[in-house]
mmCIF file of C-alpha atoms (C1' of nucleotides) in Angstrom:
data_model
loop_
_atom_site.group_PDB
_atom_site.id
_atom_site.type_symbol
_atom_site.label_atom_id
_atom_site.label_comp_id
_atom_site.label_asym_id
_atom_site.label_seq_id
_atom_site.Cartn_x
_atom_site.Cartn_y
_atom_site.Cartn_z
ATOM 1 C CA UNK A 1 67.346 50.147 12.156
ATOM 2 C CA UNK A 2 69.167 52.687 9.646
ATOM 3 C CA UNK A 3 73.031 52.614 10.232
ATOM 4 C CA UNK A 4 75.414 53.853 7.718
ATOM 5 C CA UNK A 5 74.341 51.427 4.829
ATOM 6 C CA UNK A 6 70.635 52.120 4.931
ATOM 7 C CA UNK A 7 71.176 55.828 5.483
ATOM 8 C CA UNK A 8 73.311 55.495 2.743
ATOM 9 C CA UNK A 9 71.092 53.604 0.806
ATOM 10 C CA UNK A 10 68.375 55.978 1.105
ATOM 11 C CA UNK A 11 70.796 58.857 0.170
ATOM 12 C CA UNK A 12 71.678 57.174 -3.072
ATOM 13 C CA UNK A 13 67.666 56.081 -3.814
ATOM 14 C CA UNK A 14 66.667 59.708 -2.481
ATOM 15 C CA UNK A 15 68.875 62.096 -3.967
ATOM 16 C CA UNK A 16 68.095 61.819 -8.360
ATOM 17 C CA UNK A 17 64.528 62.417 -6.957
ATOM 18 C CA UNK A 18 64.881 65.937 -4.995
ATOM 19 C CA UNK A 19 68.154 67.573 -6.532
ATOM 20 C CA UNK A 20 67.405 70.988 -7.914
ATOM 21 C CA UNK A 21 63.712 70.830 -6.678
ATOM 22 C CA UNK A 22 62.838 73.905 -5.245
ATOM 23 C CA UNK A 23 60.782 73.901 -1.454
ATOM 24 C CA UNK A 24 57.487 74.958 -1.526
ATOM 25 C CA UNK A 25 56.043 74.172 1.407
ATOM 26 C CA UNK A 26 56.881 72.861 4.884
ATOM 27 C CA UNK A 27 54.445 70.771 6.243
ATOM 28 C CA UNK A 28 54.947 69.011 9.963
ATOM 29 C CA UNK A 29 52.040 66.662 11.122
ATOM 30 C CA UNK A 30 53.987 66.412 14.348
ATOM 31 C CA UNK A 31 55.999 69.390 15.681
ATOM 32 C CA UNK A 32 58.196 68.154 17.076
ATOM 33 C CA UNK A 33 60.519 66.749 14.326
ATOM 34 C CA UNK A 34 61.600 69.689 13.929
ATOM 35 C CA UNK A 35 64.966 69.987 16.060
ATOM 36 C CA UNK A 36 65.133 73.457 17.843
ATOM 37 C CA UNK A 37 63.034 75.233 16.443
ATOM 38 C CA UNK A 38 59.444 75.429 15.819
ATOM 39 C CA UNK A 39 58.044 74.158 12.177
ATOM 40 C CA UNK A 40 56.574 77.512 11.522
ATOM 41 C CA UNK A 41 60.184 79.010 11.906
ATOM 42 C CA UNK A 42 61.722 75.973 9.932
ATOM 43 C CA UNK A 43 59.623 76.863 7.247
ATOM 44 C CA UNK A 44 59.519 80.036 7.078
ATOM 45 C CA UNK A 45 64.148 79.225 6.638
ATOM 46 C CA UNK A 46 63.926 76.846 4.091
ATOM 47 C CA UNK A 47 60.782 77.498 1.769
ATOM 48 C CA UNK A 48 62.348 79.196 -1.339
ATOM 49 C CA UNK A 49 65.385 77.186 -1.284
ATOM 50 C CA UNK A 50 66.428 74.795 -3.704
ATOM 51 C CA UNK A 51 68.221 71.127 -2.881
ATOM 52 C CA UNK A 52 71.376 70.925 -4.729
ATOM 53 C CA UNK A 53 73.775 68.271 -3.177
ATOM 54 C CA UNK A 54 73.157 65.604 -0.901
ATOM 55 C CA UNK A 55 75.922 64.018 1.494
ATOM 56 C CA UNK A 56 76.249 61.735 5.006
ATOM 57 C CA UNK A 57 77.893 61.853 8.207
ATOM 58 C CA UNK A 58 77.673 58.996 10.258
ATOM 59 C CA UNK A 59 73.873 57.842 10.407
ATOM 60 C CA UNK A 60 72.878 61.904 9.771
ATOM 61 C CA UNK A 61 71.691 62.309 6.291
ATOM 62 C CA UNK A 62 72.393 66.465 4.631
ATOM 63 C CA UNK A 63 71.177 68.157 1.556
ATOM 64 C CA UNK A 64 72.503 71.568 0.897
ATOM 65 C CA UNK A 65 70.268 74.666 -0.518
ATOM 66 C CA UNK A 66 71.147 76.680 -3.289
ATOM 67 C CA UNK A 67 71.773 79.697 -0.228
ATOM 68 C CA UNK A 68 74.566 77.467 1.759
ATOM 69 C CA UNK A 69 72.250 76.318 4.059
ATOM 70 C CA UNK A 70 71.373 72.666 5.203
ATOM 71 C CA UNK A 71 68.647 70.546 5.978
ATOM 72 C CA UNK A 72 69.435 67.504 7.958
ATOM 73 C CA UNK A 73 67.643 63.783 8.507
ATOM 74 C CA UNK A 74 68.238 61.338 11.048
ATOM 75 C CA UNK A 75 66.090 58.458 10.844
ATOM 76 C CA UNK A 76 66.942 56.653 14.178
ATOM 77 C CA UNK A 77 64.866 53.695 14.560
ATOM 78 C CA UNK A 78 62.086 53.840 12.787
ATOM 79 C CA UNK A 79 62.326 56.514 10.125
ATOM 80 C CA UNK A 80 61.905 56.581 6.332
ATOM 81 C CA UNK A 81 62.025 59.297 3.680
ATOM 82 C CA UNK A 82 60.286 59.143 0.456
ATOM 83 C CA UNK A 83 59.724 60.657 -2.293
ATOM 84 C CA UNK A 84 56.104 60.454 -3.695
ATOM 85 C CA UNK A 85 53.384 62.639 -6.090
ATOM 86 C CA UNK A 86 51.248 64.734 -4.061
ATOM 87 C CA UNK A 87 47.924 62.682 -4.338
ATOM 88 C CA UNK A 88 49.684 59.334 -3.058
ATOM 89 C CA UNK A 89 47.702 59.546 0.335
ATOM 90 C CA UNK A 90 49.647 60.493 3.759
ATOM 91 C CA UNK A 91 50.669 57.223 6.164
ATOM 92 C CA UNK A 92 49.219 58.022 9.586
ATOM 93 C CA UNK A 93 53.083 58.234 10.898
ATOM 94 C CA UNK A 94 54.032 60.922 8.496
ATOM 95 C CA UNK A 95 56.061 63.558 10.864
ATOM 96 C CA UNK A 96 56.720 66.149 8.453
ATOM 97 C CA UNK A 97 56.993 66.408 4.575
ATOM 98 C CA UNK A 98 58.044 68.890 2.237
ATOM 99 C CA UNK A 99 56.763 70.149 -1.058
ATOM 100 C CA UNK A 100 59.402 69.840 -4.035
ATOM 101 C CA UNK A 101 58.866 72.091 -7.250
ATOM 102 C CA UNK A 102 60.711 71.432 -10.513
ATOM 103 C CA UNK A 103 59.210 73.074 -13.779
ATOM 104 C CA UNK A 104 57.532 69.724 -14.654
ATOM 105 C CA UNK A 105 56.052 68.803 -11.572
ATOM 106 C CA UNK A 106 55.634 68.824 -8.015
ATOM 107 C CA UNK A 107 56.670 66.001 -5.554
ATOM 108 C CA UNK A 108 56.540 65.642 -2.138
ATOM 109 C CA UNK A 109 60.055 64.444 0.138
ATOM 110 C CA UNK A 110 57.808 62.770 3.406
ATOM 111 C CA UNK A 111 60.014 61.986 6.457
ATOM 112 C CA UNK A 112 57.749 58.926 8.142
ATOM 113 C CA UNK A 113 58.623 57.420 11.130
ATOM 114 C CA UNK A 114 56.601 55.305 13.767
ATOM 115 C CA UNK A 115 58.458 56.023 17.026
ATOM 116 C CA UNK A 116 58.777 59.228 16.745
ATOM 117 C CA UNK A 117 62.922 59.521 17.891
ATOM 118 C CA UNK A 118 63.789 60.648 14.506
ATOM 119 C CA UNK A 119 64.493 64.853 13.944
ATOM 120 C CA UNK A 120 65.011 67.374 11.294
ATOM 121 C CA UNK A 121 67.735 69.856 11.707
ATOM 122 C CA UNK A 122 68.198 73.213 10.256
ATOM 123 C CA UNK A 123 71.704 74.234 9.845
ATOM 124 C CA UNK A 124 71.471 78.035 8.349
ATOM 125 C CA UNK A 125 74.850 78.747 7.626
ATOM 126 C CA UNK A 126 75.267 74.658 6.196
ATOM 127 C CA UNK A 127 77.980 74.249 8.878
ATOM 128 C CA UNK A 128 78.426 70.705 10.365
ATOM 129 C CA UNK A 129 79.965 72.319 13.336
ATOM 130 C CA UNK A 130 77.443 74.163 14.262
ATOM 131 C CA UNK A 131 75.488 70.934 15.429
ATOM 132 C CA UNK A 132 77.510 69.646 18.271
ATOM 133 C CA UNK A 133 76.636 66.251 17.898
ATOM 134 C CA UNK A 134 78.140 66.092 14.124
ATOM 135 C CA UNK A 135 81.157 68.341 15.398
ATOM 136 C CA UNK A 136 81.873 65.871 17.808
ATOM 137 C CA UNK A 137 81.187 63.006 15.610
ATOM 138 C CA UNK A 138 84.392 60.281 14.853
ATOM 139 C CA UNK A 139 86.062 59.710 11.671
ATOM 140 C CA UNK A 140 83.833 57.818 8.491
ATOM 141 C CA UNK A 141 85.249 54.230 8.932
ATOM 142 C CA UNK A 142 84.593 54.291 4.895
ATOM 143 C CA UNK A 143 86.631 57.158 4.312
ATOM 144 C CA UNK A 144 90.351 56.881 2.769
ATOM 145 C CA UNK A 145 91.842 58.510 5.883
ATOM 146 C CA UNK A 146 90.434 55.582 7.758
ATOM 147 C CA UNK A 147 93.104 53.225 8.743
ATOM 148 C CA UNK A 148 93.853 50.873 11.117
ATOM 149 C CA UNK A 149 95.867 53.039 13.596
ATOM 150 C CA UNK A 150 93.057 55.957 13.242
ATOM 151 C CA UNK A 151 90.532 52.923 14.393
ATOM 152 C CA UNK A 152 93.083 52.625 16.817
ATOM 153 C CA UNK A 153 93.213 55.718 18.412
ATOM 154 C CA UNK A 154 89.490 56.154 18.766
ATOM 155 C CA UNK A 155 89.669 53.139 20.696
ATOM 156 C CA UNK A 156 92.923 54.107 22.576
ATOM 157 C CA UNK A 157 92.688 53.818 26.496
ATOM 158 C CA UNK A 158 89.193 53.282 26.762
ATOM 159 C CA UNK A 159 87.798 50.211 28.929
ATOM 160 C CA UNK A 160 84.308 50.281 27.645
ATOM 161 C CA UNK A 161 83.354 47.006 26.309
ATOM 162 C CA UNK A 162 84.749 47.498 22.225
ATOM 163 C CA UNK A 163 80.948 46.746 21.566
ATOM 164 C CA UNK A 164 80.302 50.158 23.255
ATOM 165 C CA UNK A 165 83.062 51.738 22.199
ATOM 166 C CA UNK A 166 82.140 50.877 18.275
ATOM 167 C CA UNK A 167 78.726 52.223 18.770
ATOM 168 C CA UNK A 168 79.838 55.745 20.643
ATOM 169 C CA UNK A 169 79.611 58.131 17.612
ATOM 170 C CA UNK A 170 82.229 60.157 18.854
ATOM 171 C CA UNK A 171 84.761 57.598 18.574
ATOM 172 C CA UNK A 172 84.039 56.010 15.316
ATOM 173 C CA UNK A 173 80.607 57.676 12.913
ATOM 174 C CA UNK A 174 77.809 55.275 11.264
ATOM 175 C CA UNK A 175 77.791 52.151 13.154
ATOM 176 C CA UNK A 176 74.949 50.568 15.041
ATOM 177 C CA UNK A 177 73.530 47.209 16.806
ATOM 178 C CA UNK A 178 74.287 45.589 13.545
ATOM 179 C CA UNK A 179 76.975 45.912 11.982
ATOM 180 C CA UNK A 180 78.978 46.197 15.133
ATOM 181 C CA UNK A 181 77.954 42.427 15.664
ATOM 182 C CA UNK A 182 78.917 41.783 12.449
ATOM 183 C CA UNK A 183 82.127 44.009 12.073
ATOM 184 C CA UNK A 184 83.137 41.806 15.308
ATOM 185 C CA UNK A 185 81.982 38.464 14.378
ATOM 186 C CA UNK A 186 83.795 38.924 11.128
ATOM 187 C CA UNK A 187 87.274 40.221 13.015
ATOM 188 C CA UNK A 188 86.957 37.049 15.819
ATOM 189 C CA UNK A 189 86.583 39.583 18.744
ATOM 190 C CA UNK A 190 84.327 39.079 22.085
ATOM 191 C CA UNK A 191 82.318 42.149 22.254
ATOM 192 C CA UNK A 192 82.898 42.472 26.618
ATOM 193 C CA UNK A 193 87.026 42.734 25.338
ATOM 194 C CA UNK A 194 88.402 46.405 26.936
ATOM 195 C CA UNK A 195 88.253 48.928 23.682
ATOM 196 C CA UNK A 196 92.032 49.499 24.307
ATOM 197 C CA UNK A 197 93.076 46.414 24.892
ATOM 198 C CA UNK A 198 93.406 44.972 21.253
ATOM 199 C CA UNK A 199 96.466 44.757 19.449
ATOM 200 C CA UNK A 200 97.903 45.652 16.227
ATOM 201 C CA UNK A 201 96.950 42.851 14.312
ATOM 202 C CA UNK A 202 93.642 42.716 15.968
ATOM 203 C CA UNK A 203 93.192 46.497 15.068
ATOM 204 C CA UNK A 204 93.824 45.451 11.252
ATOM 205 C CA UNK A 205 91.306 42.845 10.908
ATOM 206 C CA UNK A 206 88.676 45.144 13.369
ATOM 207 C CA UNK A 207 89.376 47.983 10.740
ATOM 208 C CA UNK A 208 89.466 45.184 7.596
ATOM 209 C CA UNK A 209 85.756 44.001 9.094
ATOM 210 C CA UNK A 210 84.497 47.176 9.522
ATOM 211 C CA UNK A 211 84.733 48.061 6.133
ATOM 212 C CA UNK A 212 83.576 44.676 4.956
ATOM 213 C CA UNK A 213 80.270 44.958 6.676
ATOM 214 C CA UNK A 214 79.671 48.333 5.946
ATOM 215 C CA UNK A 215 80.707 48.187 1.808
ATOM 216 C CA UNK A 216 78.555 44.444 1.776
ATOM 217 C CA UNK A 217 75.521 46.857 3.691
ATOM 218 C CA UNK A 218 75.405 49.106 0.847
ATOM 219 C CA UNK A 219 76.357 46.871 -1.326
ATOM 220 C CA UNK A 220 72.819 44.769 -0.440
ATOM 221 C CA UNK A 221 70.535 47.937 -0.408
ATOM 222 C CA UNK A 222 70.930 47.142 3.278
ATOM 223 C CA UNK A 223 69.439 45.314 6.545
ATOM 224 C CA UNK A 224 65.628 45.237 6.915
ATOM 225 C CA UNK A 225 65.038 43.992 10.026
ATOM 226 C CA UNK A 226 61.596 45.275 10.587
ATOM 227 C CA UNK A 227 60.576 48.560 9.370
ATOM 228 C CA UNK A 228 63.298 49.889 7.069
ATOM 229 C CA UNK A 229 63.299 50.428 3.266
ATOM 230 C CA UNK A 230 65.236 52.681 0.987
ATOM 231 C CA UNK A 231 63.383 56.010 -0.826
ATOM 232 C CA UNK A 232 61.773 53.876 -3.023
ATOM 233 C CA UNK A 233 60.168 51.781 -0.372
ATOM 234 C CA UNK A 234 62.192 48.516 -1.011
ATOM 235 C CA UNK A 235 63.427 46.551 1.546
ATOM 236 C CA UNK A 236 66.900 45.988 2.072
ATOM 237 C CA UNK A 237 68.574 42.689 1.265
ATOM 238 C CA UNK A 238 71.817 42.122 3.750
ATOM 239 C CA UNK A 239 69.121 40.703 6.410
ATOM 240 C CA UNK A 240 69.922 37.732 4.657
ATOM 241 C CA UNK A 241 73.556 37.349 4.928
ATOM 242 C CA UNK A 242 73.622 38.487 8.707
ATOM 243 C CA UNK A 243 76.018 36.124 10.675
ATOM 244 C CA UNK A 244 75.908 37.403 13.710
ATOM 245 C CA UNK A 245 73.595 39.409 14.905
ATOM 246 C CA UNK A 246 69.865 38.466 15.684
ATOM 247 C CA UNK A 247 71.289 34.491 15.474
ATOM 248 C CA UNK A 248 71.299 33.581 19.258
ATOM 249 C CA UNK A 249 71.120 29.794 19.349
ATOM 250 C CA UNK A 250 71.670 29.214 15.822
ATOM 251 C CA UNK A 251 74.800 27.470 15.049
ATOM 252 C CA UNK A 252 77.922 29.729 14.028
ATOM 253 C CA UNK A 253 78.753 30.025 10.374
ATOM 254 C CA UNK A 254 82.485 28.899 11.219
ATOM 255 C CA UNK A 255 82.840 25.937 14.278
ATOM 256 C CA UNK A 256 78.554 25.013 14.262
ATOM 257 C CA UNK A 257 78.530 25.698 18.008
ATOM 258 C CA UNK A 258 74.846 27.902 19.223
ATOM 259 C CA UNK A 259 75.639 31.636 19.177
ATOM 260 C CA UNK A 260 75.316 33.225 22.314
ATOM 261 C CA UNK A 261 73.464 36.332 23.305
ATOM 262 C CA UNK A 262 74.261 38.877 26.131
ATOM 263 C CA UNK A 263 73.721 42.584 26.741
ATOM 264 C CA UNK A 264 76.522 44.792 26.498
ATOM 265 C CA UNK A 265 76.447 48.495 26.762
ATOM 266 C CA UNK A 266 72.762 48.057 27.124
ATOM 267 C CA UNK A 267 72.395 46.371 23.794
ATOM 268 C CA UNK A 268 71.198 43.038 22.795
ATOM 269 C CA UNK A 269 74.692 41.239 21.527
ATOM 270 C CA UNK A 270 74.792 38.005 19.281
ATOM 271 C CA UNK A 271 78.387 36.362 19.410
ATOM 272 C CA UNK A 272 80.606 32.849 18.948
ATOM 273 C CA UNK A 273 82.223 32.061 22.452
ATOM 274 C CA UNK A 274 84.451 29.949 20.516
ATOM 275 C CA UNK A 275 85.225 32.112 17.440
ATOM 276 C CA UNK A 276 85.236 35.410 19.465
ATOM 277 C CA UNK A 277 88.121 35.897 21.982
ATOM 278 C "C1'" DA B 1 86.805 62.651 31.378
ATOM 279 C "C1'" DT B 2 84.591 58.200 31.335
ATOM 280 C "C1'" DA B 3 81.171 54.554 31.723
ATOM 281 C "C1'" DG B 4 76.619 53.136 32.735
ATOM 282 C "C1'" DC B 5 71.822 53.648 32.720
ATOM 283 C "C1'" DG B 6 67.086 55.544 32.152
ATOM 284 C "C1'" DC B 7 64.286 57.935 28.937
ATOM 285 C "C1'" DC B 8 61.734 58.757 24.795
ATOM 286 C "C1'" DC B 9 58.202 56.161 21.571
ATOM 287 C "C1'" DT B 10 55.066 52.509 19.301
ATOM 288 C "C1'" DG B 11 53.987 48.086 17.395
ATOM 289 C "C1'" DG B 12 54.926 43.234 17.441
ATOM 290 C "C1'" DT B 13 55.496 39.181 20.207
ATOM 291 C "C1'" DG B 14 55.094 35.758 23.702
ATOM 292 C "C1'" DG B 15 53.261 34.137 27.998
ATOM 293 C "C1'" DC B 16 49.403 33.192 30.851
ATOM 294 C "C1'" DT C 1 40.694 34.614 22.977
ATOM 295 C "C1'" DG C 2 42.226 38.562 25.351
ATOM 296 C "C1'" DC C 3 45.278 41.086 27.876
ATOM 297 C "C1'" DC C 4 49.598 42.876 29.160
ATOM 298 C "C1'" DA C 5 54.454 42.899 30.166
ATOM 299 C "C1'" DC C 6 58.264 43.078 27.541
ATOM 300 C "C1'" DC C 7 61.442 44.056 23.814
ATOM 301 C "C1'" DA C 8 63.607 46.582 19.940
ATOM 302 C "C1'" DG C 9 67.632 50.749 20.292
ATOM 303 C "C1'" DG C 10 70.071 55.961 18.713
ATOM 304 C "C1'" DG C 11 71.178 59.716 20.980
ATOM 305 C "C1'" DC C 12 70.795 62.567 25.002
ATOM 306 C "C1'" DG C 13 71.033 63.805 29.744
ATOM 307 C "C1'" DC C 14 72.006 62.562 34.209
ATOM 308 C "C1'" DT C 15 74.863 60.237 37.795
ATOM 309 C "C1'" DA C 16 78.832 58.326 40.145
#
DNA sequence: ATAGCGCCCTGGTGGC
DNA sequence: TGCCACCAGGGCGCTA
């Protein structure tokens, strides 16, 4: 399941591939990828326009055109993007793939995914704002600005379960089933505990955990659980080194005791009764 | 405004 | 062996 380190993975594995390739073509083996608006119209924006920067918000992955504009992945679930020669033949969940032109050779960006939840967005004018989910979005828990009392804040009066509350994109961008499992494992927090109910020093090793999950993610080419693997179709390596999460009834890392496993927020959690309070 | 839940989707798994 | 219910969950839309 991408969360910030795979998408971040793939941005890093992607990106020397497609920057300054021109689009050629548009090609979308299932319509509806294509978010608001219909492939025919998507390509008809982007075909001309050359890839010259990549960059992330959250789990959304950007490259910016040559023109300002944007084209946006988000792989949800299932997806993967690679880059590949033109001949390598199509996987039968290919949802749309575009044609990349530099003067030595053509290539072909494919955005694959077997469930079908992830989308394409167009963003003309390149302006994260203009896609309400990414205006909305919370701060990058790996940016600078980060700190303990901005964690804090997100989290500030809310009495959803701080498992919820860590996964709502709107209070805090990139995390998912994961590495909020780990981020809490790591910090010694019970997911069910009220968002706003943790205190200062509880905030600083949330925040401290966080970060440590998310920099070891990358770090390891992150989590493949099932399906994922960076843009050059490698599997991730952090599945290894999971403590928490998908470890019900195995023993916990720190006191040996079976971890426990309960839904909250409507997610599958994996926690330490004993370590967690 | 907030929290909770069903929905979309498909393939893998486990039970009978 | 074969079948099928169930599970995985990110983001969205609906409800209370």
């Amino acid at each position: 399941m991408p969360e910030l380190p795979e998408v971040e993975t793939v941005r890093l594995t992607i990106t020397p591939l497609v920057i300054n390739r021109r689009i050629n073509g548009v090609h979308a083996p299932f319509p509806g990828v294509v978010h608001g608006l219909s492939p025919a119209a998507f390509a008809e924006a982007v075909v001309g326009q050359t890839l010259v920067r990549s960059w992330r918000r959250g789990k959304f992955l950007g490259f910016t055109t040559d023109q300002g504009a944007a084209v946006l992945f988000h792989l949800r679930m299932t997806g993967r993007l690679l880059v590949c020669k033109p001949e390598m033949p199509i996987d039968a969940h290919t949802r749309l793939y575009l044609s990349l032109q530099d003067d030595a050779q053509e290539l072909e960006l494919r955005f694959i995914d077997m469930r079908k939840f992830g989308r394409v967005y167009y963003l003309p004018n390149g302006n994260m704002n203009d896609l309400p989910t990414l205006a909305r979005m919370g701060p990058e828990p790996l940016d600078p600005s980060f700190t303990p009392e901005r964690l804090g804040n997100a989290l500030l009066g809310s009495k959803a379960p701080i498992k919820a509350a860590l996964l709502d994109q709107n209070r805090l961008a990139g995390l998912g089933n994961i590495y909020a499992d780990e981020a809490l494992y790591r910090a010694g927090i019970h997911p069910q505990r009220p968002a706003g109910s943790l205190d200062d020093v509880e905030l600083t090793k949330l925040h401290e955990a966080i970060q440590y999950v998310l920099r070891q993610g990358i770090v390891y080419g992150g989590t493949t659980i099932r399906s994922y693997v960076n843009g050059r179709g490698q599997t991730g390596q952090f599945q290894g080194l999971l403590r928490a999460y998908g470890r019900a009834g195995e023993p916990c890392d720190r006191c040996g005791a079976p971890m426990t496993t309960e839904r909250v927020g409507g997610r599958s959690s994996c926690f330490c009764v004993h370590c967690q309070k």
